[in-house]
JSON list of C-alpha atoms and ligand atoms in Angstrom, two decimals:
[
{"chain": "Z", "resi": 20, "resn": "MET", "atom": "CA", "xyz": [-13.07, -5.24, 15.18]},
{"chain": "Z", "resi": 21, "resn": "ARG", "atom": "CA", "xyz": [-9.37, -5.58, 15.79]},
{"chain": "Z", "resi": 22, "resn": "VAL", "atom": "CA", "xyz": [-7.29, -3.85, 13.13]},
{"chain": "Z", "resi": 23, "resn": "ALA", "atom": "CA", "xyz": [-3.62, -4.31, 12.26]},
{"chain": "Z", "resi": 24, "resn": "ALA", "atom": "CA", "xyz": [-1.51, -2.86, 9.46]},
{"chain": "Z", "resi": 25, "resn": "LEU", "atom": "CA", "xyz": [1.38, -3.98, 7.29]},
{"chain": "Z", "resi": 26, "resn": "VAL", "atom": "CA", "xyz": [3.79, -1.38, 5.94]},
{"chain": "Z", "resi": 27, "resn": "LEU", "atom": "CA", "xyz": [5.47, -2.92, 2.90]},
{"chain": "Z", "resi": 28, "resn": "ALA", "atom": "CA", "xyz": [8.95, -1.46, 2.55]},
{"chain": "Z", "resi": 29, "resn": "ALA", "atom": "CA", "xyz": [10.97, -4.39, 1.24]},
{"chain": "Z", "resi": 30, "resn": "GLY", "atom": "CA", "xyz": [11.28, -3.24, -2.37]},
{"chain": "Z", "resi": 31, "resn": "ARG", "atom": "CA", "xyz": [14.58, -2.24, -3.90]},
{"chain": "Z", "resi": 32, "resn": "GLY", "atom": "CA", "xyz": [13.54, 1.08, -5.37]},
{"chain": "Z", "resi": 33, "resn": "GLU", "atom": "CA", "xyz": [15.18, 0.31, -8.68]},
{"chain": "Z", "resi": 34, "resn": "ARG", "atom": "CA", "xyz": [13.24, 2.91, -10.64]},
{"chain": "Z", "resi": 35, "resn": "LEU", "atom": "CA", "xyz": [14.10, 5.55, -8.05]},
{"chain": "Z", "resi": 36, "resn": "GLY", "atom": "CA", "xyz": [17.77, 4.63, -8.34]},
{"chain": "Z", "resi": 37, "resn": "ALA", "atom": "CA", "xyz": [18.74, 6.41, -5.10]},
{"chain": "Z", "resi": 38, "resn": "SER", "atom": "CA", "xyz": [21.88, 5.66, -3.11]},
{"chain": "Z", "resi": 39, "resn": "VAL", "atom": "CA", "xyz": [19.76, 4.51, -0.16]},
{"chain": "Z", "resi": 40, "resn": "PRO", "atom": "CA", "xyz": [16.99, 1.86, -0.21]},
{"chain": "Z", "resi": 41, "resn": "LYS", "atom": "CA", "xyz": [13.72, 3.62, -1.12]},
{"chain": "Z", "resi": 42, "resn": "ALA", "atom": "CA", "xyz": [12.17, 3.10, 2.32]},
{"chain": "Z", "resi": 43, "resn": "PHE", "atom": "CA", "xyz": [14.97, 5.14, 3.87]},
{"chain": "Z", "resi": 44, "resn": "LEU", "atom": "CA", "xyz": [14.76, 8.04, 1.46]},
{"chain": "Z", "resi": 45, "resn": "PRO", "atom": "CA", "xyz": [13.87, 11.18, 3.41]},
{"chain": "Z", "resi": 46, "resn": "LEU", "atom": "CA", "xyz": [10.62, 13.04, 2.83]},
{"chain": "Z", "resi": 47, "resn": "ALA", "atom": "CA", "xyz": [10.84, 16.41, 4.61]},
{"chain": "Z", "resi": 48, "resn": "GLY", "atom": "CA", "xyz": [13.64, 15.01, 6.74]},
{"chain": "Z", "resi": 49, "resn": "ARG", "atom": "CA", "xyz": [12.10, 11.65, 7.77]},
{"chain": "Z", "resi": 50, "resn": "PRO", "atom": "CA", "xyz": [12.39, 8.31, 5.94]},
{"chain": "Z", "resi": 51, "resn": "LEU", "atom": "CA", "xyz": [9.43, 7.26, 3.78]},
{"chain": "Z", "resi": 52, "resn": "VAL", "atom": "CA", "xyz": [8.83, 4.16, 5.89]},
{"chain": "Z", "resi": 53, "resn": "VAL", "atom": "CA", "xyz": [8.63, 6.30, 9.03]},
{"chain": "Z", "resi": 54, "resn": "ARG", "atom": "CA", "xyz": [6.19, 8.74, 7.42]},
{"chain": "Z", "resi": 55, "resn": "ALA", "atom": "CA", "xyz": [4.01, 5.80, 6.30]},
{"chain": "Z", "resi": 56, "resn": "ILE", "atom": "CA", "xyz": [4.07, 4.26, 9.79]},
{"chain": "Z", "resi": 57, "resn": "GLU", "atom": "CA", "xyz": [3.17, 7.63, 11.34]},
{"chain": "Z", "resi": 58, "resn": "ALA", "atom": "CA", "xyz": [0.17, 8.03, 9.01]},
{"chain": "Z", "resi": 59, "resn": "LEU", "atom": "CA", "xyz": [-1.20, 4.66, 10.17]},
{"chain": "Z", "resi": 60, "resn": "ALA", "atom": "CA", "xyz": [-0.29, 5.22, 13.82]},
{"chain": "Z", "resi": 61, "resn": "ALA", "atom": "CA", "xyz": [-2.36, 8.42, 13.72]},
{"chain": "Z", "resi": 62, "resn": "ARG", "atom": "CA", "xyz": [-5.43, 6.14, 13.68]},
{"chain": "Z", "resi": 63, "resn": "PRO", "atom": "CA", "xyz": [-6.30, 4.91, 17.17]},
{"chain": "Z", "resi": 64, "resn": "GLU", "atom": "CA", "xyz": [-8.13, 1.85, 15.80]},
{"chain": "Z", "resi": 65, "resn": "VAL", "atom": "CA", "xyz": [-4.86, 0.46, 14.35]},
{"chain": "Z", "resi": 66, "resn": "GLU", "atom": "CA", "xyz": [-3.55, -1.62, 17.21]},
{"chain": "Z", "resi": 67, "resn": "ARG", "atom": "CA", "xyz": [-0.48, -3.18, 15.61]},
{"chain": "Z", "resi": 68, "resn": "ILE", "atom": "CA", "xyz": [1.80, -2.06, 12.76]},
{"chain": "Z", "resi": 69, "resn": "VAL", "atom": "CA", "xyz": [4.16, -4.57, 11.18]},
{"chain": "Z", "resi": 70, "resn": "PRO", "atom": "CA", "xyz": [6.95, -3.09, 9.03]},
{"chain": "Z", "resi": 71, "resn": "VAL", "atom": "CA", "xyz": [8.32, -5.35, 6.30]},
{"chain": "Z", "resi": 72, "resn": "LEU", "atom": "CA", "xyz": [11.85, -4.48, 5.16]},
{"chain": "Z", "resi": 73, "resn": "PRO", "atom": "CA", "xyz": [14.62, -5.97, 3.06]},
{"chain": "Z", "resi": 74, "resn": "ALA", "atom": "CA", "xyz": [16.40, -8.61, 5.17]},
{"chain": "Z", "resi": 75, "resn": "ALA", "atom": "CA", "xyz": [19.64, -6.64, 4.79]},
{"chain": "Z", "resi": 76, "resn": "ASP", "atom": "CA", "xyz": [18.04, -3.48, 6.25]},
{"chain": "Z", "resi": 77, "resn": "LEU", "atom": "CA", "xyz": [16.37, -4.79, 9.42]},
{"chain": "Z", "resi": 78, "resn": "ALA", "atom": "CA", "xyz": [19.14, -3.42, 11.66]},
{"chain": "Z", "resi": 79, "resn": "ARG", "atom": "CA", "xyz": [19.13, -0.12, 9.82]},
{"chain": "Z", "resi": 80, "resn": "PHE", "atom": "CA", "xyz": [15.40, 0.18, 10.47]},
{"chain": "Z", "resi": 81, "resn": "GLY", "atom": "CA", "xyz": [15.92, -0.66, 14.14]},
{"chain": "Z", "resi": 82, "resn": "ALA", "atom": "CA", "xyz": [18.51, 2.12, 14.37]},
{"chain": "Z", "resi": 83, "resn": "LEU", "atom": "CA", "xyz": [15.89, 4.69, 13.32]},
{"chain": "Z", "resi": 84, "resn": "GLY", "atom": "CA", "xyz": [14.32, 4.31, 16.76]},
{"chain": "Z", "resi": 85, "resn": "VAL", "atom": "CA", "xyz": [10.73, 4.50, 15.48]},
{"chain": "Z", "resi": 86, "resn": "VAL", "atom": "CA", "xyz": [8.31, 4.33, 18.41]},
{"chain": "Z", "resi": 87, "resn": "GLY", "atom": "CA", "xyz": [4.85, 4.12, 16.84]},
{"chain": "Z", "resi": 88, "resn": "GLY", "atom": "CA", "xyz": [3.03, 4.71, 20.10]},
{"chain": "Z", "resi": 89, "resn": "GLY", "atom": "CA", "xyz": [3.97, 1.26, 21.42]},
{"chain": "Z", "resi": 90, "resn": "ARG", "atom": "CA", "xyz": [2.03, -0.42, 18.61]},
{"chain": "Z", "resi": 91, "resn": "LEU", "atom": "CA", "xyz": [5.00, -1.02, 16.33]},
{"chain": "Z", "resi": 92, "resn": "ALA", "atom": "CA", "xyz": [5.91, -4.69, 15.92]},
{"chain": "Z", "resi": 93, "resn": "PRO", "atom": "CA", "xyz": [9.52, -5.77, 15.31]},
{"chain": "Z", "resi": 94, "resn": "PRO", "atom": "CA", "xyz": [10.31, -5.49, 11.58]},
{"chain": "Z", "resi": 95, "resn": "VAL", "atom": "CA", "xyz": [10.12, -8.64, 9.48]},
{"chain": "Z", "resi": 96, "resn": "ALA", "atom": "CA", "xyz": [12.11, -9.52, 6.37]},
{"chain": "Z", "resi": 97, "resn": "GLY", "atom": "CA", "xyz": [10.29, -9.27, 3.04]},
{"chain": "Z", "resi": 98, "resn": "GLY", "atom": "CA", "xyz": [10.69, -11.38, -0.07]},
{"chain": "Z", "resi": 99, "resn": "ALA", "atom": "CA", "xyz": [11.53, -11.15, -3.75]},
{"chain": "Z", "resi": 100, "resn": "GLU", "atom": "CA", "xyz": [8.07, -9.98, -4.87]},
{"chain": "Z", "resi": 101, "resn": "ARG", "atom": "CA", "xyz": [5.73, -7.61, -3.11]},
{"chain": "Z", "resi": 102, "resn": "GLN", "atom": "CA", "xyz": [3.31, -10.51, -2.65]},
{"chain": "Z", "resi": 103, "resn": "ASP", "atom": "CA", "xyz": [6.06, -12.44, -0.81]},
{"chain": "Z", "resi": 104, "resn": "SER", "atom": "CA", "xyz": [6.60, -9.46, 1.47]},
{"chain": "Z", "resi": 105, "resn": "MET", "atom": "CA", "xyz": [2.86, -9.31, 2.13]},
{"chain": "Z", "resi": 106, "resn": "ARG", "atom": "CA", "xyz": [2.85, -13.01, 3.06]},
{"chain": "Z", "resi": 107, "resn": "ALA", "atom": "CA", "xyz": [5.75, -12.44, 5.46]},
{"chain": "Z", "resi": 108, "resn": "GLY", "atom": "CA", "xyz": [3.90, -9.55, 7.09]},
{"chain": "Z", "resi": 109, "resn": "LEU", "atom": "CA", "xyz": [0.68, -11.56, 7.46]},
{"chain": "Z", "resi": 110, "resn": "ALA", "atom": "CA", "xyz": [2.64, -14.33, 9.19]},
{"chain": "Z", "resi": 111, "resn": "ALA", "atom": "CA", "xyz": [3.78, -11.85, 11.83]},
{"chain": "Z", "resi": 112, "resn": "LEU", "atom": "CA", "xyz": [0.29, -10.67, 12.81]},
{"chain": "Z", "resi": 113, "resn": "PRO", "atom": "CA", "xyz": [-0.87, -11.44, 16.33]},
{"chain": "Z", "resi": 114, "resn": "ASP", "atom": "CA", "xyz": [-3.82, -13.77, 16.94]},
{"chain": "Z", "resi": 115, "resn": "GLY", "atom": "CA", "xyz": [-7.25, -12.21, 17.03]},
{"chain": "Z", "resi": 116, "resn": "VAL", "atom": "CA", "xyz": [-6.79, -9.64, 14.26]},
{"chain": "Z", "resi": 117, "resn": "ASP", "atom": "CA", "xyz": [-10.01, -9.21, 12.22]},
{"chain": "Z", "resi": 118, "resn": "LEU", "atom": "CA", "xyz": [-8.94, -6.63, 9.65]},
{"chain": "Z", "resi": 119, "resn": "VAL", "atom": "CA", "xyz": [-5.58, -5.95, 8.06]},
{"chain": "Z", "resi": 120, "resn": "ALA", "atom": "CA", "xyz": [-4.62, -2.74, 6.26]},
{"chain": "Z", "resi": 121, "resn": "VAL", "atom": "CA", "xyz": [-1.89, -3.31, 3.69]},
{"chain": "Z", "resi": 122, "resn": "HIS", "atom": "CA", "xyz": [0.02, -0.13, 2.90]},
{"chain": "Z", "resi": 123, "resn": "ASP", "atom": "CA", "xyz": [3.03, 0.74, 0.75]},
{"chain": "Z", "resi": 124, "resn": "ALA", "atom": "CA", "xyz": [5.89, 2.61, 2.42]},
{"chain": "Z", "resi": 125, "resn": "ALA", "atom": "CA", "xyz": [6.19, 4.30, -0.99]},
{"chain": "Z", "resi": 126, "resn": "ARG", "atom": "CA", "xyz": [2.93, 6.18, -0.17]},
{"chain": "Z", "resi": 127, "resn": "PRO", "atom": "CA", "xyz": [4.00, 8.30, 2.80]},
{"chain": "Z", "resi": 128, "resn": "LEU", "atom": "CA", "xyz": [1.43, 11.03, 2.09]},
{"chain": "Z", "resi": 129, "resn": "VAL", "atom": "CA", "xyz": [-1.76, 9.13, 2.84]},
{"chain": "Z", "resi": 130, "resn": "ARG", "atom": "CA", "xyz": [-4.07, 11.22, 5.01]},
{"chain": "Z", "resi": 131, "resn": "PRO", "atom": "CA", "xyz": [-5.02, 9.57, 8.30]},
{"chain": "Z", "resi": 132, "resn": "GLU", "atom": "CA", "xyz": [-8.70, 10.43, 7.73]},
{"chain": "Z", "resi": 133, "resn": "ASP", "atom": "CA", "xyz": [-8.62, 8.44, 4.48]},
{"chain": "Z", "resi": 134, "resn": "VAL", "atom": "CA", "xyz": [-7.02, 5.52, 6.34]},
{"chain": "Z", "resi": 135, "resn": "GLY", "atom": "CA", "xyz": [-9.95, 5.68, 8.75]},
{"chain": "Z", "resi": 136, "resn": "ARG", "atom": "CA", "xyz": [-12.51, 5.76, 5.93]},
{"chain": "Z", "resi": 137, "resn": "VAL", "atom": "CA", "xyz": [-11.10, 2.74, 4.13]},
{"chain": "Z", "resi": 138, "resn": "ILE", "atom": "CA", "xyz": [-10.88, 0.76, 7.38]},
{"chain": "Z", "resi": 139, "resn": "ALA", "atom": "CA", "xyz": [-14.52, 1.59, 8.14]},
{"chain": "Z", "resi": 140, "resn": "ALA", "atom": "CA", "xyz": [-15.57, 0.48, 4.65]},
{"chain": "Z", "resi": 141, "resn": "ALA", "atom": "CA", "xyz": [-13.74, -2.85, 4.97]},
{"chain": "Z", "resi": 142, "resn": "ALA", "atom": "CA", "xyz": [-15.27, -3.41, 8.38]},
{"chain": "Z", "resi": 143, "resn": "ARG", "atom": "CA", "xyz": [-18.68, -3.25, 6.65]},
{"chain": "Z", "resi": 144, "resn": "THR", "atom": "CA", "xyz": [-17.93, -5.09, 3.42]},
{"chain": "Z", "resi": 145, "resn": "GLY", "atom": "CA", "xyz": [-14.86, -7.27, 4.03]},
{"chain": "Z", "resi": 146, "resn": "ALA", "atom": "CA", "xyz": [-12.59, -5.57, 1.49]},
{"chain": "Z", "resi": 147, "resn": "ALA", "atom": "CA", "xyz": [-11.98, -1.95, 0.49]},
{"chain": "Z", "resi": 148, "resn": "LEU", "atom": "CA", "xyz": [-9.28, 0.15, -1.10]},
{"chain": "Z", "resi": 149, "resn": "LEU", "atom": "CA", "xyz": [-8.46, 3.80, -1.57]},
{"chain": "Z", "resi": 150, "resn": "ALA", "atom": "CA", "xyz": [-8.56, 4.86, -5.20]},
{"chain": "Z", "resi": 151, "resn": "VAL", "atom": "CA", "xyz": [-8.89, 8.01, -7.29]},
{"chain": "Z", "resi": 152, "resn": "PRO", "atom": "CA", "xyz": [-10.72, 8.55, -10.58]},
{"chain": "Z", "resi": 153, "resn": "VAL", "atom": "CA", "xyz": [-8.28, 8.42, -13.50]},
{"chain": "Z", "resi": 154, "resn": "ARG", "atom": "CA", "xyz": [-7.60, 11.72, -15.26]},
{"chain": "Z", "resi": 155, "resn": "ASP", "atom": "CA", "xyz": [-6.57, 10.29, -18.58]},
{"chain": "Z", "resi": 156, "resn": "THR", "atom": "CA", "xyz": [-8.56, 8.05, -20.88]},
{"chain": "Z", "resi": 157, "resn": "LEU", "atom": "CA", "xyz": [-7.08, 4.57, -20.67]},
{"chain": "Z", "resi": 158, "resn": "LYS", "atom": "CA", "xyz": [-6.31, 2.62, -23.82]},
{"chain": "Z", "resi": 159, "resn": "ARG", "atom": "CA", "xyz": [-5.58, -1.06, -23.96]},
{"chain": "Z", "resi": 160, "resn": "ALA", "atom": "CA", "xyz": [-3.01, -1.71, -26.69]},
{"chain": "Z", "resi": 161, "resn": "ARG", "atom": "CA", "xyz": [-0.98, -4.52, -28.15]},
{"chain": "Z", "resi": 162, "resn": "ALA", "atom": "CA", "xyz": [2.21, -3.97, -30.17]},
{"chain": "Z", "resi": 163, "resn": "GLY", "atom": "CA", "xyz": [1.55, -0.25, -30.31]},
{"chain": "Z", "resi": 164, "resn": "ARG", "atom": "CA", "xyz": [-2.03, -0.59, -31.63]},
{"chain": "Z", "resi": 165, "resn": "VAL", "atom": "CA", "xyz": [-5.09, 0.32, -29.63]},
{"chain": "Z", "resi": 166, "resn": "THR", "atom": "CA", "xyz": [-7.30, -2.68, -29.05]},
{"chain": "Z", "resi": 167, "resn": "GLU", "atom": "CA", "xyz": [-9.79, -1.06, -26.68]},
{"chain": "Z", "resi": 168, "resn": "THR", "atom": "CA", "xyz": [-10.69, 2.25, -25.04]},
{"chain": "Z", "resi": 169, "resn": "LEU", "atom": "CA", "xyz": [-11.84, 1.81, -21.47]},
{"chain": "Z", "resi": 170, "resn": "PRO", "atom": "CA", "xyz": [-14.80, 3.96, -20.40]},
{"chain": "Z", "resi": 171, "resn": "ARG", "atom": "CA", "xyz": [-13.09, 6.58, -18.25]},
{"chain": "Z", "resi": 172, "resn": "ALA", "atom": "CA", "xyz": [-15.98, 7.01, -15.85]},
{"chain": "Z", "resi": 173, "resn": "ASP", "atom": "CA", "xyz": [-15.53, 3.35, -14.84]},
{"chain": "Z", "resi": 174, "resn": "CYS", "atom": "CA", "xyz": [-11.76, 3.60, -14.24]},
{"chain": "Z", "resi": 175, "resn": "TRP", "atom": "CA", "xyz": [-10.02, 4.17, -10.94]},
{"chain": "Z", "resi": 176, "resn": "ALA", "atom": "CA", "xyz": [-6.35, 4.26, -9.99]},
{"chain": "Z", "resi": 177, "resn": "ALA", "atom": "CA", "xyz": [-5.78, 1.96, -7.02]},
{"chain": "Z", "resi": 178, "resn": "GLN", "atom": "CA", "xyz": [-3.86, 3.23, -4.01]},
{"chain": "Z", "resi": 179, "resn": "THR", "atom": "CA", "xyz": [-3.10, 1.89, -0.57]},
{"chain": "Z", "resi": 180, "resn": "PRO", "atom": "CA", "xyz": [-4.06, 1.21, 2.15]},
{"chain": "Z", "resi": 181, "resn": "GLN", "atom": "CA", "xyz": [-6.17, -1.68, 0.98]},
{"chain": "Z", "resi": 182, "resn": "VAL", "atom": "CA", "xyz": [-8.03, -3.25, 3.88]},
{"chain": "Z", "resi": 183, "resn": "PHE", "atom": "CA", "xyz": [-9.39, -6.79, 4.18]},
{"chain": "Z", "resi": 184, "resn": "ARG", "atom": "CA", "xyz": [-10.88, -9.22, 6.59]},
{"chain": "Z", "resi": 185, "resn": "LEU", "atom": "CA", "xyz": [-7.76, -11.16, 7.49]},
{"chain": "Z", "resi": 186, "resn": "ALA", "atom": "CA", "xyz": [-9.34, -14.56, 6.78]},
{"chain": "Z", "resi": 187, "resn": "LEU", "atom": "CA", "xyz": [-10.45, -13.35, 3.33]},
{"chain": "Z", "resi": 188, "resn": "LEU", "atom": "CA", "xyz": [-6.99, -12.05, 2.41]},
{"chain": "Z", "resi": 189, "resn": "ARG", "atom": "CA", "xyz": [-5.33, -15.26, 3.60]},
{"chain": "Z", "resi": 190, "resn": "GLU", "atom": "CA", "xyz": [-7.74, -17.32, 1.50]},
{"chain": "Z", "resi": 191, "resn": "ALA", "atom": "CA", "xyz": [-7.14, -15.08, -1.52]},
{"chain": "Z", "resi": 192, "resn": "LEU", "atom": "CA", "xyz": [-3.37, -15.30, -1.14]},
{"chain": "Z", "resi": 193, "resn": "ALA", "atom": "CA", "xyz": [-3.46, -19.09, -0.79]},
{"chain": "Z", "resi": 194, "resn": "LYS", "atom": "CA", "xyz": [-5.53, -19.40, -3.99]},
{"chain": "Z", "resi": 195, "resn": "ALA", "atom": "CA", "xyz": [-3.20, -17.08, -5.91]},
{"chain": "Z", "resi": 196, "resn": "GLU", "atom": "CA", "xyz": [-0.14, -18.99, -4.74]},
{"chain": "Z", "resi": 197, "resn": "ALA", "atom": "CA", "xyz": [-1.69, -22.35, -5.61]},
{"chain": "Z", "resi": 198, "resn": "GLU", "atom": "CA", "xyz": [-2.34, -20.99, -9.11]},
{"chain": "Z", "resi": 199, "resn": "GLY", "atom": "CA", "xyz": [1.00, -19.23, -9.51]},
{"chain": "Z", "resi": 200, "resn": "PHE", "atom": "CA", "xyz": [-0.74, -15.86, -9.86]},
{"chain": "Z", "resi": 201, "resn": "VAL", "atom": "CA", "xyz": [1.12, -12.67, -8.95]},
{"chain": "Z", "resi": 202, "resn": "ALA", "atom": "CA", "xyz": [-1.00, -9.53, -8.62]},
{"chain": "Z", "resi": 203, "resn": "THR", "atom": "CA", "xyz": [-0.01, -5.88, -8.88]},
{"chain": "Z", "resi": 204, "resn": "ASP", "atom": "CA", "xyz": [-2.21, -5.02, -5.92]},
{"chain": "Z", "resi": 205, "resn": "ASP", "atom": "CA", "xyz": [-3.75, -6.94, -3.06]},
{"chain": "Z", "resi": 206, "resn": "ALA", "atom": "CA", "xyz": [-7.38, -6.24, -3.91]},
{"chain": "Z", "resi": 207, "resn": "GLN", "atom": "CA", "xyz": [-6.94, -8.17, -7.14]},
{"chain": "Z", "resi": 208, "resn": "LEU", "atom": "CA", "xyz": [-6.31, -11.33, -5.14]},
{"chain": "Z", "resi": 209, "resn": "VAL", "atom": "CA", "xyz": [-9.63, -10.89, -3.36]},
{"chain": "Z", "resi": 210, "resn": "GLU", "atom": "CA", "xyz": [-11.44, -9.99, -6.59]},
{"chain": "Z", "resi": 211, "resn": "ARG", "atom": "CA", "xyz": [-10.31, -13.36, -7.98]},
{"chain": "Z", "resi": 212, "resn": "LEU", "atom": "CA", "xyz": [-12.30, -15.05, -5.21]},
{"chain": "Z", "resi": 213, "resn": "GLY", "atom": "CA", "xyz": [-15.39, -13.27, -6.51]},
{"chain": "Z", "resi": 214, "resn": "ALA", "atom": "CA", "xyz": [-15.72, -11.35, -3.25]},
{"chain": "Z", "resi": 215, "resn": "PRO", "atom": "CA", "xyz": [-16.93, -7.73, -3.35]},
{"chain": "Z", "resi": 216, "resn": "VAL", "atom": "CA", "xyz": [-14.26, -5.04, -3.04]},
{"chain": "Z", "resi": 217, "resn": "GLU", "atom": "CA", "xyz": [-15.40, -1.51, -2.25]},
{"chain": "Z", "resi": 218, "resn": "ILE", "atom": "CA", "xyz": [-13.80, 1.61, -3.68]},
{"chain": "Z", "resi": 219, "resn": "VAL", "atom": "CA", "xyz": [-13.27, 4.49, -1.26]},
{"chain": "Z", "resi": 220, "resn": "GLU", "atom": "CA", "xyz": [-12.40, 7.70, -3.06]},
{"chain": "Z", "resi": 221, "resn": "GLY", "atom": "CA", "xyz": [-9.06, 8.91, -1.78]},
{"chain": "Z", "resi": 222, "resn": "ASP", "atom": "CA", "xyz": [-6.74, 11.82, -2.41]},
{"chain": "Z", "resi": 223, "resn": "PRO", "atom": "CA", "xyz": [-4.63, 12.34, -5.55]},
{"chain": "Z", "resi": 224, "resn": "GLY", "atom": "CA", "xyz": [-1.90, 13.57, -3.18]},
{"chain": "Z", "resi": 225, "resn": "ASN", "atom": "CA", "xyz": [-1.46, 9.99, -1.89]},
{"chain": "Z", "resi": 226, "resn": "LEU", "atom": "CA", "xyz": [1.04, 9.36, -4.65]},
{"chain": "Z", "resi": 227, "resn": "LYS", "atom": "CA", "xyz": [3.38, 6.42, -4.89]},
{"chain": "Z", "resi": 228, "resn": "ILE", "atom": "CA", "xyz": [6.99, 7.55, -4.95]},
{"chain": "Z", "resi": 229, "resn": "THR", "atom": "CA", "xyz": [8.32, 5.59, -7.89]},
{"chain": "Z", "resi": 230, "resn": "TRP", "atom": "CA", "xyz": [10.57, 7.77, -10.07]},
{"chain": "Z", "resi": 231, "resn": "PRO", "atom": "CA", "xyz": [13.16, 10.38, -8.99]},
{"chain": "Z", "resi": 232, "resn": "GLU", "atom": "CA", "xyz": [10.89, 13.27, -10.02]},
{"chain": "Z", "resi": 233, "resn": "ASP", "atom": "CA", "xyz": [8.19, 12.03, -7.62]},
{"chain": "Z", "resi": 234, "resn": "VAL", "atom": "CA", "xyz": [10.34, 13.05, -4.65]},
{"chain": "Z", "resi": 235, "resn": "ALA", "atom": "CA", "xyz": [10.14, 16.80, -5.38]},
{"chain": "Z", "resi": 236, "resn": "LEU", "atom": "CA", "xyz": [6.40, 16.48, -6.01]},
{"chain": "Z", "resi": 237, "resn": "ALA", "atom": "CA", "xyz": [5.89, 14.66, -2.71]},
{"chain": "Z", "resi": 238, "resn": "GLU", "atom": "CA", "xyz": [7.94, 17.32, -0.87]},
{"chain": "Z", "resi": 239, "resn": "ALA", "atom": "CA", "xyz": [5.77, 20.03, -2.44]},
{"chain": "Z", "resi": 240, "resn": "ILE", "atom": "CA", "xyz": [2.55, 18.30, -1.33]},
{"chain": "Z", "resi": 241, "resn": "TRP", "atom": "CA", "xyz": [3.98, 17.86, 2.17]},
{"chain": "Z", "resi": 242, "resn": "ARG", "atom": "CA", "xyz": [4.89, 21.55, 2.42]},
{"chain": "Z", "resi": 243, "resn": "GLN", "atom": "CA", "xyz": [1.49, 22.63, 1.10]},
{"chain": "Z", "resi": 244, "resn": "ARG", "atom": "CA", "xyz": [-0.20, 20.76, 3.93]},
{"chain": "V", "resi": 18, "resn": "CTP", "atom": "N1", "xyz": [7.66, -3.96, -1.86]},
{"chain": "V", "resi": 18, "resn": "CTP", "atom": "C1", "xyz": [7.96, -4.94, -0.91]},
{"chain": "V", "resi": 18, "resn": "CTP", "atom": "N2", "xyz": [8.59, -6.09, -1.30]},
{"chain": "V", "resi": 18, "resn": "CTP", "atom": "C2", "xyz": [8.95, -6.30, -2.58]},
{"chain": "V", "resi": 18, "resn": "CTP", "atom": "C3", "xyz": [8.66, -5.32, -3.55]},
{"chain": "V", "resi": 18, "resn": "CTP", "atom": "C4", "xyz": [8.01, -4.15, -3.17]},
{"chain": "V", "resi": 18, "resn": "CTP", "atom": "O1", "xyz": [7.66, -4.76, 0.27]},
{"chain": "V", "resi": 18, "resn": "CTP", "atom": "N3", "xyz": [9.58, -7.41, -2.90]},
{"chain": "V", "resi": 18, "resn": "CTP", "atom": "C5", "xyz": [7.05, -2.72, -1.43]},
{"chain": "V", "resi": 18, "resn": "CTP", "atom": "C6", "xyz": [7.94, -1.51, -1.72]},
{"chain": "V", "resi": 18, "resn": "CTP", "atom": "O2", "xyz": [8.88, -1.34, -0.67]},
{"chain": "V", "resi": 18, "resn": "CTP", "atom": "C7", "xyz": [6.95, -0.38, -1.84]},
{"chain": "V", "resi": 18, "resn": "CTP", "atom": "C8", "xyz": [5.68, -1.08, -2.31]},
{"chain": "V", "resi": 18, "resn": "CTP", "atom": "O3", "xyz": [5.88, -2.47, -2.16]},
{"chain": "V", "resi": 18, "resn": "CTP", "atom": "O4", "xyz": [6.70, 0.30, -0.64]},
{"chain": "V", "resi": 18, "resn": "CTP", "atom": "C9", "xyz": [5.33, -0.73, -3.75]},
{"chain": "V", "resi": 18, "resn": "CTP", "atom": "O5", "xyz": [6.37, -1.19, -4.61]},
{"chain": "V", "resi": 18, "resn": "CTP", "atom": "P1", "xyz": [7.20, -0.25, -5.59]},
{"chain": "V", "resi": 18, "resn": "CTP", "atom": "O6", "xyz": [6.68, 1.14, -5.57]},
{"chain": "V", "resi": 18, "resn": "CTP", "atom": "O7", "xyz": [7.32, -0.99, -6.88]},
{"chain": "V", "resi": 18, "resn": "CTP", "atom": "O8", "xyz": [8.63, -0.17, -4.85]},
{"chain": "V", "resi": 18, "resn": "CTP", "atom": "P2", "xyz": [9.95, -0.93, -5.22]},
{"chain": "V", "resi": 18, "resn": "CTP", "atom": "O9", "xyz": [9.66, -2.33, -5.62]},
{"chain": "V", "resi": 18, "resn": "CTP", "atom": "O10", "xyz": [10.89, -0.70, -4.09]},
{"chain": "V", "resi": 18, "resn": "CTP", "atom": "O11", "xyz": [10.47, -0.07, -6.48]},
{"chain": "V", "resi": 18, "resn": "CTP", "atom": "P3", "xyz": [10.97, -0.65, -7.89]},
{"chain": "V", "resi": 18, "resn": "CTP", "atom": "O12", "xyz": [9.84, -1.50, -8.43]},
{"chain": "V", "resi": 18, "resn": "CTP", "atom": "O13", "xyz": [11.25, 0.59, -8.68]},
{"chain": "V", "resi": 18, "resn": "CTP", "atom": "O14", "xyz": [12.22, -1.44, -7.60]},
{"chain": "V", "resi": 19, "resn": "MG", "atom": "MG1", "xyz": [8.46, -2.75, -7.39]}
]
C-alpha cells in the first residue's frame, strides 16, 4: 500500500495568541510544523509528506529548509477552515496513493511507533485514528444543565494522525461538502458514510498545542523523552 501524509499547519493559532503563526512556534528549538513532519518522516512507509500552510507563510516555510528525507512535497496553501486545508492537501497528493495520514502540526509529539500502528490499522480496515481513553466523565449539557452523562468507558479523545483509504476520505469529504457539514475531525466525515473507523490507543503525550500553557507542558514531555 502506498502511504502519504498531510501535515495541517494552516491555522491561525488564535487561542495560542503568539507573535508567530502557531506552526512556527518553536518546540525545543524547532518549529512545531517541522517536529510534526519529522515524526511522520521517521516512518519509512510514508512516501510523501504534504505540508499545508497559511498562504501568507509559504515562503517562510520554504526558508526553514526542511528536508524530510526527499519525501517532502512543496507546501500548499490552506483555507479558512481546517476541512478546507485538508481538501487543499488532498488535491496535492500524487497519483497512486492508497492511504493518507492526516496529521495536525499542532501535535508535534506523536511517537513514530504510534504513527506506524495507526497506518497498519487503516491498511486493514480502511479508516483508523489514534485516540486515548478520557480521564474525566463527560457530561452533555444545554444552558448550563446536564442533559446526559456519557458512559466513560465508551469515550475516547480523538488525536491525529487519522488514516484513511484515500478514495474513502475523498468520498466522505465530497458528501460533507454537498451537505454543508463541517467536522471537528476527519474521522467524523467517514463515520457519516457509515464506514467502520478503528480506534488505535495512542499516547496521552500526543497533546494538541492549543493554549499558551500547553507549550511548557509539551516542552516538559519532550525533555522527558
Ligand atoms: N488548521 C489548518 N487550517 C485551518 C485551521 C486549522 O490547517 N484553517 C490546522 C492547524 O494549523 C492545526 C490543526 O489544524 O495544526 C488543528 O487546529 P487548531 O489546533 O485549532 O489550530 P489553529 O486553528 O491554528 O488554532 P486556533 O483554533 O486557536 O486559531
Ligand atoms: Mg482552530
